Coordinates of C-alpha atoms and ligand atoms in Angstrom, one line a residue:
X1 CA -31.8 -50.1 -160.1
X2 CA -31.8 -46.8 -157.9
X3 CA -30.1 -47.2 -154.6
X4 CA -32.8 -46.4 -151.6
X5 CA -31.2 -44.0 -148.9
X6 CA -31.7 -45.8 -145.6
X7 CA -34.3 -43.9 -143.4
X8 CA -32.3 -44.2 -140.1
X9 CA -34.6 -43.4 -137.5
X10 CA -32.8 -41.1 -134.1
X11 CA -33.0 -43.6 -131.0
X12 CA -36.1 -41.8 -128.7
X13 CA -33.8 -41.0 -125.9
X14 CA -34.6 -42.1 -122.5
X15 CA -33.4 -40.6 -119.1
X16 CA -31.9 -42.6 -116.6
X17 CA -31.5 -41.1 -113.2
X18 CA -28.7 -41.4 -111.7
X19 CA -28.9 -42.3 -107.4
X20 CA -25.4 -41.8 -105.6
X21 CA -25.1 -44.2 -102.9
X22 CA -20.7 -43.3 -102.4
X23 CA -21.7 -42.0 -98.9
X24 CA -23.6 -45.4 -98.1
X25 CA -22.6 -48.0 -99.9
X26 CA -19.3 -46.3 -100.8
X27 CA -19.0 -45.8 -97.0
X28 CA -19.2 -49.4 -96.2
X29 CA -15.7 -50.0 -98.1
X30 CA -13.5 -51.5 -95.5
X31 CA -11.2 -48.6 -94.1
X32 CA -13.2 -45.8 -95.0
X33 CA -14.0 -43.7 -92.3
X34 CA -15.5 -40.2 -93.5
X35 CA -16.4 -37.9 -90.9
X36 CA -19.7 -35.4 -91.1
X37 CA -17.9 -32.7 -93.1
X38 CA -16.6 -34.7 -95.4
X39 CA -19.3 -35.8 -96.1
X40 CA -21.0 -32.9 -96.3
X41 CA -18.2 -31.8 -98.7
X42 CA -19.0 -34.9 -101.3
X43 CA -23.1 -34.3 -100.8
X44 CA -22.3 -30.8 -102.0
X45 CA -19.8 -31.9 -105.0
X46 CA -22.6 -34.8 -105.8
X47 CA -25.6 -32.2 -106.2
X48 CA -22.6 -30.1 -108.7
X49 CA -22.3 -32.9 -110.4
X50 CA -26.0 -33.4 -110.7
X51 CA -26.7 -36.4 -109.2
X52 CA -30.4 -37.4 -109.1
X53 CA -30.6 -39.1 -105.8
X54 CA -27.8 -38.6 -103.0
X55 CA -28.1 -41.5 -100.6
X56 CA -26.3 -40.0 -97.4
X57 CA -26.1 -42.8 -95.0
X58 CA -28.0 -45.6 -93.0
X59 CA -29.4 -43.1 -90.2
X60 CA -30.0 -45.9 -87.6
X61 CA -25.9 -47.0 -87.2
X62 CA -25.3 -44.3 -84.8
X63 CA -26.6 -40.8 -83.7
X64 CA -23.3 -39.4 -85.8
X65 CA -24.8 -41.4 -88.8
X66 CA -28.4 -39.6 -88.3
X67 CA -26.6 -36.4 -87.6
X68 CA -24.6 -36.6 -90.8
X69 CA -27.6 -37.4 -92.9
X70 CA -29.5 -34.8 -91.5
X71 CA -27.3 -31.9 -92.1
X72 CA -26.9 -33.1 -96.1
X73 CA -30.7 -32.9 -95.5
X74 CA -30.8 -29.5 -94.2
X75 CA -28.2 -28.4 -96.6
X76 CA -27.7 -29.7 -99.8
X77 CA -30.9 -28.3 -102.6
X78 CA -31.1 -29.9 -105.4
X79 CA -31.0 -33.9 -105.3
X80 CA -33.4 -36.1 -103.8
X81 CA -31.8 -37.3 -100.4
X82 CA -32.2 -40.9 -99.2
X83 CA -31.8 -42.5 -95.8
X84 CA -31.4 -45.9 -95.8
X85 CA -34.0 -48.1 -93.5
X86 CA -34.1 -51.8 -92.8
X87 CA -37.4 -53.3 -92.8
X88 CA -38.3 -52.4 -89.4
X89 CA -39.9 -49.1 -87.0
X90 CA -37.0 -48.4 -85.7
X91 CA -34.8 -47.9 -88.9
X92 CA -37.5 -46.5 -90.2
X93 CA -37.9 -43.9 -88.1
X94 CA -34.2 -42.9 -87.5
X95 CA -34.5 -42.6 -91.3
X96 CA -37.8 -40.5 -91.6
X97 CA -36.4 -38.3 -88.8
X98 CA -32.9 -38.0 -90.5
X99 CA -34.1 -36.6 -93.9
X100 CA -37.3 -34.7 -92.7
X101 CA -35.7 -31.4 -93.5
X102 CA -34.7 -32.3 -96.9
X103 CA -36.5 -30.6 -100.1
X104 CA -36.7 -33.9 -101.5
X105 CA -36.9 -36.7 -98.7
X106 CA -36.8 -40.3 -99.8
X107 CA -36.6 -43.7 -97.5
X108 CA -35.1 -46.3 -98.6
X109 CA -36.0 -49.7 -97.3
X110 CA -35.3 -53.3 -97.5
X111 CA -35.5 -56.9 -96.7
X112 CA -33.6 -59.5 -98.5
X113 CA -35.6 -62.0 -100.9
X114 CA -33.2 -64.8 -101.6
X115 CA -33.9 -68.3 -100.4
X116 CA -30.3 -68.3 -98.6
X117 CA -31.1 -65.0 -97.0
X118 CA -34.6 -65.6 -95.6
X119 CA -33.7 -68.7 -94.3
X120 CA -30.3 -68.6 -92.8
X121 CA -30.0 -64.8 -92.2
X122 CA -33.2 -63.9 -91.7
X123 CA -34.8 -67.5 -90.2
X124 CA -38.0 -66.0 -91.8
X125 CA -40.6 -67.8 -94.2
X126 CA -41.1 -66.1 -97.8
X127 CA -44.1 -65.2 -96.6
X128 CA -43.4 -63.0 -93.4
X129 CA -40.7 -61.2 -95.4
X130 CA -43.6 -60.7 -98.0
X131 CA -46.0 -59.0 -94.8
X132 CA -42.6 -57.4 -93.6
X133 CA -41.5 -55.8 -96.4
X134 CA -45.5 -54.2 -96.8
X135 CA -45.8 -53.1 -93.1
X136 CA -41.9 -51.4 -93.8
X137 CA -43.2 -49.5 -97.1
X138 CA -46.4 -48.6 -95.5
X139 CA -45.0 -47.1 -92.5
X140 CA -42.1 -44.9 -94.5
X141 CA -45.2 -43.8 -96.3
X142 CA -46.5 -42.4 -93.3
X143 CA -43.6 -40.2 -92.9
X144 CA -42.5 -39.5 -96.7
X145 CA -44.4 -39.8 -100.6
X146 CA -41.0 -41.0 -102.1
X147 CA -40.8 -44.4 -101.0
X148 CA -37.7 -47.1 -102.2
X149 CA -37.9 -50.7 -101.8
X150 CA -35.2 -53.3 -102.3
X151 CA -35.0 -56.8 -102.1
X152 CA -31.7 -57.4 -101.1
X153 CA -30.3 -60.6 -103.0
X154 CA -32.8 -60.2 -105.8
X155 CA -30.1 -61.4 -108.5
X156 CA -30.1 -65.0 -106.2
X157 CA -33.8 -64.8 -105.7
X158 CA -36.7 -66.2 -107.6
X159 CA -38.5 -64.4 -110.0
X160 CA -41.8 -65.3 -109.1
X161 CA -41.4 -64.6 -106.0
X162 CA -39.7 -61.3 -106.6
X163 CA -42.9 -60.1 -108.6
X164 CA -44.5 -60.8 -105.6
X165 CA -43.0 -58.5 -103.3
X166 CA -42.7 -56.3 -105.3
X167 CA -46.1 -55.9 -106.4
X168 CA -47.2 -56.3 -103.0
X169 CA -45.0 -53.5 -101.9
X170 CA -46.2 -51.2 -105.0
X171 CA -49.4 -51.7 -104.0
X172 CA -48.2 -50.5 -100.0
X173 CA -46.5 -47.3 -101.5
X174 CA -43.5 -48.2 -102.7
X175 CA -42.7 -45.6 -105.8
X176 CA -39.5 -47.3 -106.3
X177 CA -38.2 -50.5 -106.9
X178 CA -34.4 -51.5 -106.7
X179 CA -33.3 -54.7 -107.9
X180 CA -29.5 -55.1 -105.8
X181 CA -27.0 -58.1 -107.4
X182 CA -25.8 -57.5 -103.8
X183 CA -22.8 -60.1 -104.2
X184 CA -21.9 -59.8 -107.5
X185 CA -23.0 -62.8 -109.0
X186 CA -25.6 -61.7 -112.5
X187 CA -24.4 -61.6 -115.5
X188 CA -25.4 -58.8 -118.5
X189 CA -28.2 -61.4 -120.2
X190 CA -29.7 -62.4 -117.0
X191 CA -29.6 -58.9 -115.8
X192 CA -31.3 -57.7 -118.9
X193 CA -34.0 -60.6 -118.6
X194 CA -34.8 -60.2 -115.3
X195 CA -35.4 -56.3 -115.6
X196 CA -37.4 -56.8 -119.3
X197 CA -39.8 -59.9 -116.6
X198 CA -40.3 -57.3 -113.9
X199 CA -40.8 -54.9 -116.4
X200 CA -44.0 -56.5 -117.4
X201 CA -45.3 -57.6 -113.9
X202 CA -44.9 -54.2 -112.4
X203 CA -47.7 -50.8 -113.4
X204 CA -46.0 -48.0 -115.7
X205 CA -45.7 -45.6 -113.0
X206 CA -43.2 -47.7 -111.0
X207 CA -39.0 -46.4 -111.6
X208 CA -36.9 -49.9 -111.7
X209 CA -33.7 -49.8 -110.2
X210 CA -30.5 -51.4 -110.5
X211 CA -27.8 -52.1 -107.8
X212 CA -25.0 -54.0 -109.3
X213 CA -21.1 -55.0 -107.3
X214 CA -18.4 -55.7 -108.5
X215 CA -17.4 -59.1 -107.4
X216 CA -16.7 -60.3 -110.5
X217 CA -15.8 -56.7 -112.6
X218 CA -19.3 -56.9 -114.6
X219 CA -21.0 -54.2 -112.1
X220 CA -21.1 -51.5 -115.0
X221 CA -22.4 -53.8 -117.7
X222 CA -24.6 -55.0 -115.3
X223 CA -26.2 -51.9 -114.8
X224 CA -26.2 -51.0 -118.4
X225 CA -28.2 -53.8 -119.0
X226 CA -30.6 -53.1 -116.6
X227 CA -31.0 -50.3 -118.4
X228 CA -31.7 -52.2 -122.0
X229 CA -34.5 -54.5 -119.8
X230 CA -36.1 -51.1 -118.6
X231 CA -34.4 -50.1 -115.4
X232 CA -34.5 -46.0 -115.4
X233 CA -32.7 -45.3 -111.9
X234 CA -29.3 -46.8 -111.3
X235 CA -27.5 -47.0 -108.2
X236 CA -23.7 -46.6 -108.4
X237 CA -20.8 -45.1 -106.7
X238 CA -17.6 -42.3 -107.7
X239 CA -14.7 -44.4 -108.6
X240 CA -17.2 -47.9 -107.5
X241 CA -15.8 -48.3 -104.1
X242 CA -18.4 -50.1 -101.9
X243 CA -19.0 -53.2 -99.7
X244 CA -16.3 -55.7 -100.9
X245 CA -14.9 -55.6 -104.5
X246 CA -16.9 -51.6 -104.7
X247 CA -20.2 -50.7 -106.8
X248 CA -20.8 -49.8 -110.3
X249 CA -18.9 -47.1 -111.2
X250 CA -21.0 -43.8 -111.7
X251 CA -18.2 -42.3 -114.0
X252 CA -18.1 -45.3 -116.3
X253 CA -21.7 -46.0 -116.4
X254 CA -22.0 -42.2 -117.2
X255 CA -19.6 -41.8 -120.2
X256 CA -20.6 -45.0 -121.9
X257 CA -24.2 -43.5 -121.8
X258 CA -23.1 -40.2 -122.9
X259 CA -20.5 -41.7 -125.3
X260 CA -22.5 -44.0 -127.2
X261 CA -25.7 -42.2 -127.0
X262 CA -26.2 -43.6 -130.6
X263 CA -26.2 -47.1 -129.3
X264 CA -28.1 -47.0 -126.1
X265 CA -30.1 -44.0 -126.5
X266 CA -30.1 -42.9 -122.8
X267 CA -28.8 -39.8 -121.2
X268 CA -28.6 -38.6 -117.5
X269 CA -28.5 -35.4 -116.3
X270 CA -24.7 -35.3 -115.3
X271 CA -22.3 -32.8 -115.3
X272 CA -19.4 -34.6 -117.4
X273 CA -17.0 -31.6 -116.4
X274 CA -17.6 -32.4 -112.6
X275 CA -16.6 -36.0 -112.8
X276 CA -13.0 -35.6 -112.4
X277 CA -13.1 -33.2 -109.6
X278 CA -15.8 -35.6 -107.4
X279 CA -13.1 -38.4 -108.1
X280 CA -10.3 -36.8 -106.7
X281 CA -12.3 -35.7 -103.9
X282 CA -13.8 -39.1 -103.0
X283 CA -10.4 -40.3 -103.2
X284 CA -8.5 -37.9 -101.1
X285 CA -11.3 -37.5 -98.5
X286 CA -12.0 -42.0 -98.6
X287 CA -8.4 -42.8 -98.5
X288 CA -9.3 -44.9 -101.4
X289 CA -7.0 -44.4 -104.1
X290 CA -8.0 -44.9 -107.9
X291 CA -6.2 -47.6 -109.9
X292 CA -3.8 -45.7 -112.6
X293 CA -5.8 -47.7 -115.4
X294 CA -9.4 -47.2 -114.4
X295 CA -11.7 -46.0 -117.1
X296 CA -12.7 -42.4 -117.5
X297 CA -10.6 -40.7 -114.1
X298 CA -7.7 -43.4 -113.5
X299 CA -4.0 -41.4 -114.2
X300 CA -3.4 -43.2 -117.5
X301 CA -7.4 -43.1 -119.1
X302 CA -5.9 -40.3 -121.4
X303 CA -2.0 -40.9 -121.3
X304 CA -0.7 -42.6 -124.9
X305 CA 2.2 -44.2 -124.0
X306 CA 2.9 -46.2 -127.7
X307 CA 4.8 -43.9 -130.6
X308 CA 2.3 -44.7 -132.9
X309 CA -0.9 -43.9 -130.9
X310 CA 1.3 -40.7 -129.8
X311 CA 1.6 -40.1 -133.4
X312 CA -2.0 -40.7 -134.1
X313 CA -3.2 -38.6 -131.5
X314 CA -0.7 -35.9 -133.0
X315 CA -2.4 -36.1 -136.6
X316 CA -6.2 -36.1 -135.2
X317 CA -7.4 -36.8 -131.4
X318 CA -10.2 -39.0 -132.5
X319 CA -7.9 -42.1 -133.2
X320 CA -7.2 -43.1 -130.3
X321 CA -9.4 -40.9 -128.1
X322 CA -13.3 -42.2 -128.0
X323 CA -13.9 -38.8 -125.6
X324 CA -11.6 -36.0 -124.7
X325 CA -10.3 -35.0 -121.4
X326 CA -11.9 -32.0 -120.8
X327 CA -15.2 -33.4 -121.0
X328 CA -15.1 -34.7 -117.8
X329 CA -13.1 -31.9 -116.2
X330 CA -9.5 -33.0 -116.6
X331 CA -6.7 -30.3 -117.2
X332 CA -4.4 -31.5 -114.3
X333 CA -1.6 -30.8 -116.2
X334 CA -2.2 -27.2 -116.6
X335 CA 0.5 -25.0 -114.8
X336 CA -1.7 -22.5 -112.9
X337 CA 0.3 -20.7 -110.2
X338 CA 3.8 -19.7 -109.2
X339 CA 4.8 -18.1 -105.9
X340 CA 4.3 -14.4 -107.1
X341 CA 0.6 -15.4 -107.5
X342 CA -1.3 -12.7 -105.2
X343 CA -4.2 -13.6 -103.2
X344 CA -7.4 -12.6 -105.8
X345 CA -5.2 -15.0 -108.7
X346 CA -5.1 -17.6 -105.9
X347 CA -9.0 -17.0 -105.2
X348 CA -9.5 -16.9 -108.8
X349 CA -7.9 -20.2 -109.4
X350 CA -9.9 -22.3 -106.8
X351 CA -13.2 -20.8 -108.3
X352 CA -12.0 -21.7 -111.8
X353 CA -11.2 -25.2 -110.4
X354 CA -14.7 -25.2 -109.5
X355 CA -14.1 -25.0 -105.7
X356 CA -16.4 -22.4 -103.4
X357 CA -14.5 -21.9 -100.2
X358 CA -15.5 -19.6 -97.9
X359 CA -13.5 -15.9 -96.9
X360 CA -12.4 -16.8 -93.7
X361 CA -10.7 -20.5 -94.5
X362 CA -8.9 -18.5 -98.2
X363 CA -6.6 -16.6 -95.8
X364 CA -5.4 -19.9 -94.0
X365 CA -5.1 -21.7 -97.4
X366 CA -3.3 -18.8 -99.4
X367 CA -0.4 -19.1 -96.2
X368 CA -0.4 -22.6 -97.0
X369 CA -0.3 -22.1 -100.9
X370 CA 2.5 -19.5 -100.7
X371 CA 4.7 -21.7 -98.5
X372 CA 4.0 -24.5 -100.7
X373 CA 4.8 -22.4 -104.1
X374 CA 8.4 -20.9 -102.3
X375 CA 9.4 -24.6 -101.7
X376 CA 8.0 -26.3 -104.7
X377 CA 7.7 -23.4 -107.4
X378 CA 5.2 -24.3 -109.7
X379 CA 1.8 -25.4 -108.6
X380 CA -0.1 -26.9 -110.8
X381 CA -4.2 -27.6 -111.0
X382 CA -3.6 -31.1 -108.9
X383 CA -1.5 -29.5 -106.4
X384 CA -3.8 -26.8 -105.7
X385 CA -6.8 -29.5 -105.2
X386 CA -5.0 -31.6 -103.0
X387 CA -4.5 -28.7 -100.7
X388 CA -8.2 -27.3 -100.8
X389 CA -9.0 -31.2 -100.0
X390 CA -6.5 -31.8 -97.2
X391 CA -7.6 -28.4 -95.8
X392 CA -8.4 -28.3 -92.0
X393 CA -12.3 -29.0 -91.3
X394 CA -11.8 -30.0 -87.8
X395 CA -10.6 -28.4 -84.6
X396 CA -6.7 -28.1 -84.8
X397 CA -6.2 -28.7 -81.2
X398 CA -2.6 -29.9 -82.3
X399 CA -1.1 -28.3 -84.8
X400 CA 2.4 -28.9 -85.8
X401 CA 5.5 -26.4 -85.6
X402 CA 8.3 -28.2 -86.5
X403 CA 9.9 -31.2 -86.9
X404 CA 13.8 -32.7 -87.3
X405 CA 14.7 -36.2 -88.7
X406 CA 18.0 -37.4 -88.0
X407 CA 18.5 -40.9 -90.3
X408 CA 21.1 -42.7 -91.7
X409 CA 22.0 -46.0 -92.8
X410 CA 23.9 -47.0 -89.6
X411 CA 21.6 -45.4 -87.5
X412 CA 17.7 -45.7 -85.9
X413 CA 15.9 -42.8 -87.0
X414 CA 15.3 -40.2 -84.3
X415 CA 12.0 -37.9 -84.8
X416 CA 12.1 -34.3 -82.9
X417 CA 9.0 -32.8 -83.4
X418 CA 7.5 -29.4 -81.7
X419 CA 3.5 -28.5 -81.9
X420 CA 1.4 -25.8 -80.7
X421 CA -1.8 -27.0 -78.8
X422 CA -4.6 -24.5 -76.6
X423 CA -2.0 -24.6 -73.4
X424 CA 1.1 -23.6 -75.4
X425 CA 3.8 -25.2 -76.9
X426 CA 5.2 -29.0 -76.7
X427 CA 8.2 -31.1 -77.9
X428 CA 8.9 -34.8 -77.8
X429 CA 11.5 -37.1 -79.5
X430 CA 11.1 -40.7 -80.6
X431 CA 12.8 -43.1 -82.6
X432 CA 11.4 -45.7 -84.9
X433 CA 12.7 -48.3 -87.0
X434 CA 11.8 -45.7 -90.0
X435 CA 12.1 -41.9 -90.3
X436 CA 8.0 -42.3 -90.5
X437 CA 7.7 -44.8 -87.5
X438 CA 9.6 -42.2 -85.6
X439 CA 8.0 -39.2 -86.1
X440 CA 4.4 -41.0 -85.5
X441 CA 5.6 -42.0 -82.7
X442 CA 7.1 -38.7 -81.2
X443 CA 3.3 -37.2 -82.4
X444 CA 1.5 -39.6 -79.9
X445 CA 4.0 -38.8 -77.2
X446 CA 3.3 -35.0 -77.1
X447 CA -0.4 -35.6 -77.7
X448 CA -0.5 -38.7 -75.5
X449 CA -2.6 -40.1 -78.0
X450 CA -1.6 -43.4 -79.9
X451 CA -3.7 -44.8 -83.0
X452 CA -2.9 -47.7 -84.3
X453 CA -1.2 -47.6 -88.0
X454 CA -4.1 -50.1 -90.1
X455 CA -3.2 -49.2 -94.0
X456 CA -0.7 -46.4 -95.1
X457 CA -0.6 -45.1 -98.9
X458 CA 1.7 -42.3 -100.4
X459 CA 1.4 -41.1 -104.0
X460 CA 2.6 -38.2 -105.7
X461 CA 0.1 -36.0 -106.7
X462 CA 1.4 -34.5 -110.0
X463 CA 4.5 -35.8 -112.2
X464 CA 8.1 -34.8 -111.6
X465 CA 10.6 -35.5 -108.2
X466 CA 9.2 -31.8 -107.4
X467 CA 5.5 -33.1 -106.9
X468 CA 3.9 -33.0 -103.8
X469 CA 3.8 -36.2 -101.5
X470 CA -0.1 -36.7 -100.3
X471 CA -0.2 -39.6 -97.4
X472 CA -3.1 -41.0 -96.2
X473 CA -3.7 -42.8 -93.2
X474 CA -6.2 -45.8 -92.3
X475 CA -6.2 -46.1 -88.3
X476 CA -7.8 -47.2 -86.0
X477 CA -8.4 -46.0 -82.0
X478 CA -10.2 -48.6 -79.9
X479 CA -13.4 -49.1 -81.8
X480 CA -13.3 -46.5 -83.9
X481 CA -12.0 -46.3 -87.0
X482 CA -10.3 -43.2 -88.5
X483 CA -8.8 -41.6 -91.4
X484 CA -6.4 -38.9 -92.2
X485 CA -4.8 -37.1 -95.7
X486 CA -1.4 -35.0 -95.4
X487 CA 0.2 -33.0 -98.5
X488 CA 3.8 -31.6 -98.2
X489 CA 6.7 -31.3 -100.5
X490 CA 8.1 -33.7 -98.2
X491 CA 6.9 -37.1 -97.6
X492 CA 7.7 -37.2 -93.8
X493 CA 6.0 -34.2 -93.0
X494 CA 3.2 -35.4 -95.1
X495 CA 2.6 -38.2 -92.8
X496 CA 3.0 -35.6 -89.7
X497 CA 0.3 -33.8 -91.0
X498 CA -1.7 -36.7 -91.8
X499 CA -0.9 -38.7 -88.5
X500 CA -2.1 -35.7 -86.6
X501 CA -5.1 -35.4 -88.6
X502 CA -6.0 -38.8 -87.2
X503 CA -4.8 -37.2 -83.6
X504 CA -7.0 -34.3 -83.5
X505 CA -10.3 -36.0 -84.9
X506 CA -9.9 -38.5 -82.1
X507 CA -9.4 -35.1 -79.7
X508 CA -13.0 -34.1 -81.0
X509 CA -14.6 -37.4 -80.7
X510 CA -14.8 -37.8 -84.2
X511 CA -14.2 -41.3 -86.5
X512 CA -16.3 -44.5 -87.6
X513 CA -17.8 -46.6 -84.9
X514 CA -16.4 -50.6 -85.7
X515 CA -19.1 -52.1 -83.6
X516 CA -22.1 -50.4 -85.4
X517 CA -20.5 -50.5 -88.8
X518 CA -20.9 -54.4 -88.3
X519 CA -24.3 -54.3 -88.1
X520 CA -24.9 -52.7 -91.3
X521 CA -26.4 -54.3 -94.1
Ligands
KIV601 O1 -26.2 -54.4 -102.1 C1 -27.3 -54.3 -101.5 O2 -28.1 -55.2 -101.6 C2 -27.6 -53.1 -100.9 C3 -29.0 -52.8 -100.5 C4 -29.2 -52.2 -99.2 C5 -29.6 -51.9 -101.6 O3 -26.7 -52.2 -100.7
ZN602 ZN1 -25.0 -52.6 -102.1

């Protein structure tokens, strides 16, 4: 008998778009505080990375929320830019008004469907959230042809009932609808059910959405089997930070897309090379830093630690490496500048890195870079992104000159500390129970401005007892919450720099309202 070659058919590849919600939902992490140009900074890095949909914020939580999704409106092309909305005018307005520059303008709006929701959040009856959730959709139709609704809780609601408002809010205008596991709870099977039900209640035309947290670390596969019941948009985050335990992680749903295309037979339209890059970015700028283990961008995702995985990796990559580094932009290791490095090898370098920084800041940054090289030596591609991140994108109304620590074993630490402000110079001294206590404290006393310490963090950005020290500061001022990154070779004067990072944002009234954060969704 003659063996039959197998006629394996090619999976018909389907897109999945890809909507970014790390500057809303990512934004809601407790502790992050991002301020409007670094926000601006991550919209920018998003539309690299080729995001589909960048949802910039929840425009009706303050005027600086609105602002800040406005100008990612005005100024980042490419993606489709979303403003999130409640179900109500007024949201719905702020939101309209916040993304009515935008090339692409999308609202976003939603009412939760669950029967704990509706009746002990909302006191509503199914059936005014059904009438509320049509007079929402038709209204941001008014103002906008791209129209998102959510039912928030939809994993806890019922599926009949979800059908319902969802077809009811098609039928309004709704062109997309998002299906949130807002707390975590679904599992892959259910997920895949529920999408493969709606599926076949909802018209062709309509793009299914998944929203998936973390709560119980199935977020990703969540999402991925929304995909296999027919979702074609799904929301996640850069490195899944979010409300709570985070979102699903853009860079994992990504790469398991892309690396078992022959599986799932679905592709986005990212940018592997630009994941890496967005990481570190979200990190630095959040204050959020990524667990040394986490797929795809975590420290150790391509570090073999066992001699015979080293050895196999030796002998051929493939053995122990299901992708390779440099597919999503990781050659951190790569020595890339010493201190003879002139200016145009300096510029070149950040352009190679990816990074598009205007004339005017490269003069301020190549100072910094050269000091830097003559007391570290070599800089390496980490080192030189964690000083275009940290760089100065608000008024430096303080700016520090110098600083002495005197510390000892026998002794409380005693922070001089000297900084140049608009009306000349200023010096204070302090002590503290640590060398870092005492310089923040001799900071607020020339300033005469004291935030509170909430969370600090210090990390080394590359290898070595060479690498730099970044710091990063959670704080908070009254009601407002705000956050601040300092690099130095030392650690002390890393927290100096970041401590008056905090200082001078609160000089120019910038930071996270607490009180309007709270009434987020
Ligand atoms: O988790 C959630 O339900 C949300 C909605 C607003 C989409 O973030
Ligand atoms: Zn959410």
């Amino acid at each position: 008998m003659t063996q039959q070659t197998p006629i394996i058919q090619p999976p018909t590849i389907q897109p999945i778009r890809i909507f970014d919600t790390t500057l809303r939902d990512g934004e809601q992490s407790p502790g992050v505080a991002l301020n409007h140009t670094q926000k601006l900074e991550i919209a920018h890095q998003l539309a690299r990375l080729g995001v589909d949909v960048i949802e910039a914020g929840f425009p009706i939580a303050s005027p600086g929320d609105l602002e800040g999704v406005s100008r990612i409106a005005r100024e980042v092309r490419g993606p489709i830019i979303a403003g999130l909305a409640r179900a109500n005018r007024a949201d719905i307005e702020a939101a309209a008004k916040a993304v009515e520059l935008a090339e692409r303008p999308r609202i976003h709006t939603f009412i939760a469907t669950s029967p704990i929701h509706m009746a002990k959040k909302l006191n509503m009856e199914p059936g005014a959230v059904v009438e509320r959730a049509i007079e929402a959709v038709r209204l941001a139709r008014t103002f906008v042809d791209d129209v998102e609704f959510s039912a928030e809780d939809a994993t806890r609601s019922e599926w009949p009932f979800l059908a319902h408002i969802f077809k009811a809010t098609v039928e309004a205008g709704a062109t997309t609808i998002n299906v949130p596991d807002t707390v975590g709870y679904t599992t892959p099977e259910e997920m895949r059910a529920l999408f493969a039900f709606l599926k076949g209640e909802l018209p062709d035309h309509v793009i299914l959405s998944a929203h998936c947290h973390d709560d119980l670390g199935m977020a990703v596969a969540n999402s991925i089997a929304a995909a296999q019941g027919g979702a074609r948009q799904i929301e996640c985050t850069i490195n899944g930070i979010g409300e709570r335990a985070g979102n699903a992680a853009l860079e994992e749903i990504v790469m398991a897309f892309h690396t078992r295309k022959d599986h799932y037979g679905f592709e986005t339209a990212i940018r592997t090379r630009e994941i890496y890059r967005a990481s570190r970015m979200v990190s630095r700028l959040s204050g959020m830093p990524v667990q040394p283990n986490k797929g795809v961008v975590g420290d150790n995702a391509f570090a073999h630690e066992s001699g015979i995985h080293q050895d196999g990796v030796i002998k051929a990559r493939e053995t122990y490496e299901i992708m390779n580094a440099e597919l999503v932009g990781r050659e951190a290791a790569v020595l890339v500048m010493g201190k003879h490095s002139g200016r145009a090898a300096f510029r070149k370098a950040l352009t190679d890195l990816g990074y598009d920084v205007a004339e005017d800041r490269i003069k301020e940054m190549f100072a910094r870079f050269k000091d830097l090289a003559d007391r570290k030596g070599q800089i390496y591609a980490d080192d030189l992104r964690a000083l275009v991140d940290s760089r100065t994108d608000i008024p430096q109304t303080f700016v520090l000159e110098k600083f002495q620590i005197t510390s000892g074993t026998d002794m409380q630490p005693l922070a001089y500390v000297r900084v140049t402000t608009p009306d000349g110079p200023r010096e204070a001294t302090s002590s503290g129970d640590g060398a870092v206590e005492a310089i923040f404290h001799a900071l607020n006393k020339v300033t005469g401005i004291a935030p509170e310490l909430e969370v600090y963090r210090v990390q080394a950005v590359t290898k070595g007892t060479e690498a730099l020290g970044e710091v990063s500061v959670n704080t908070r001022y009254g009601e407002i919450s705000i956050h601040g990154t300092g690099v130095a070779p030392d650690v002390v004067e890393a927290s100096a720099r970041a401590w008056l990072r905090v200082i001078n944002q609160i000089v120019a009234g910038m930071g996270k309202s607490r009180q309007i954060s709270q009434t987020t969704v």
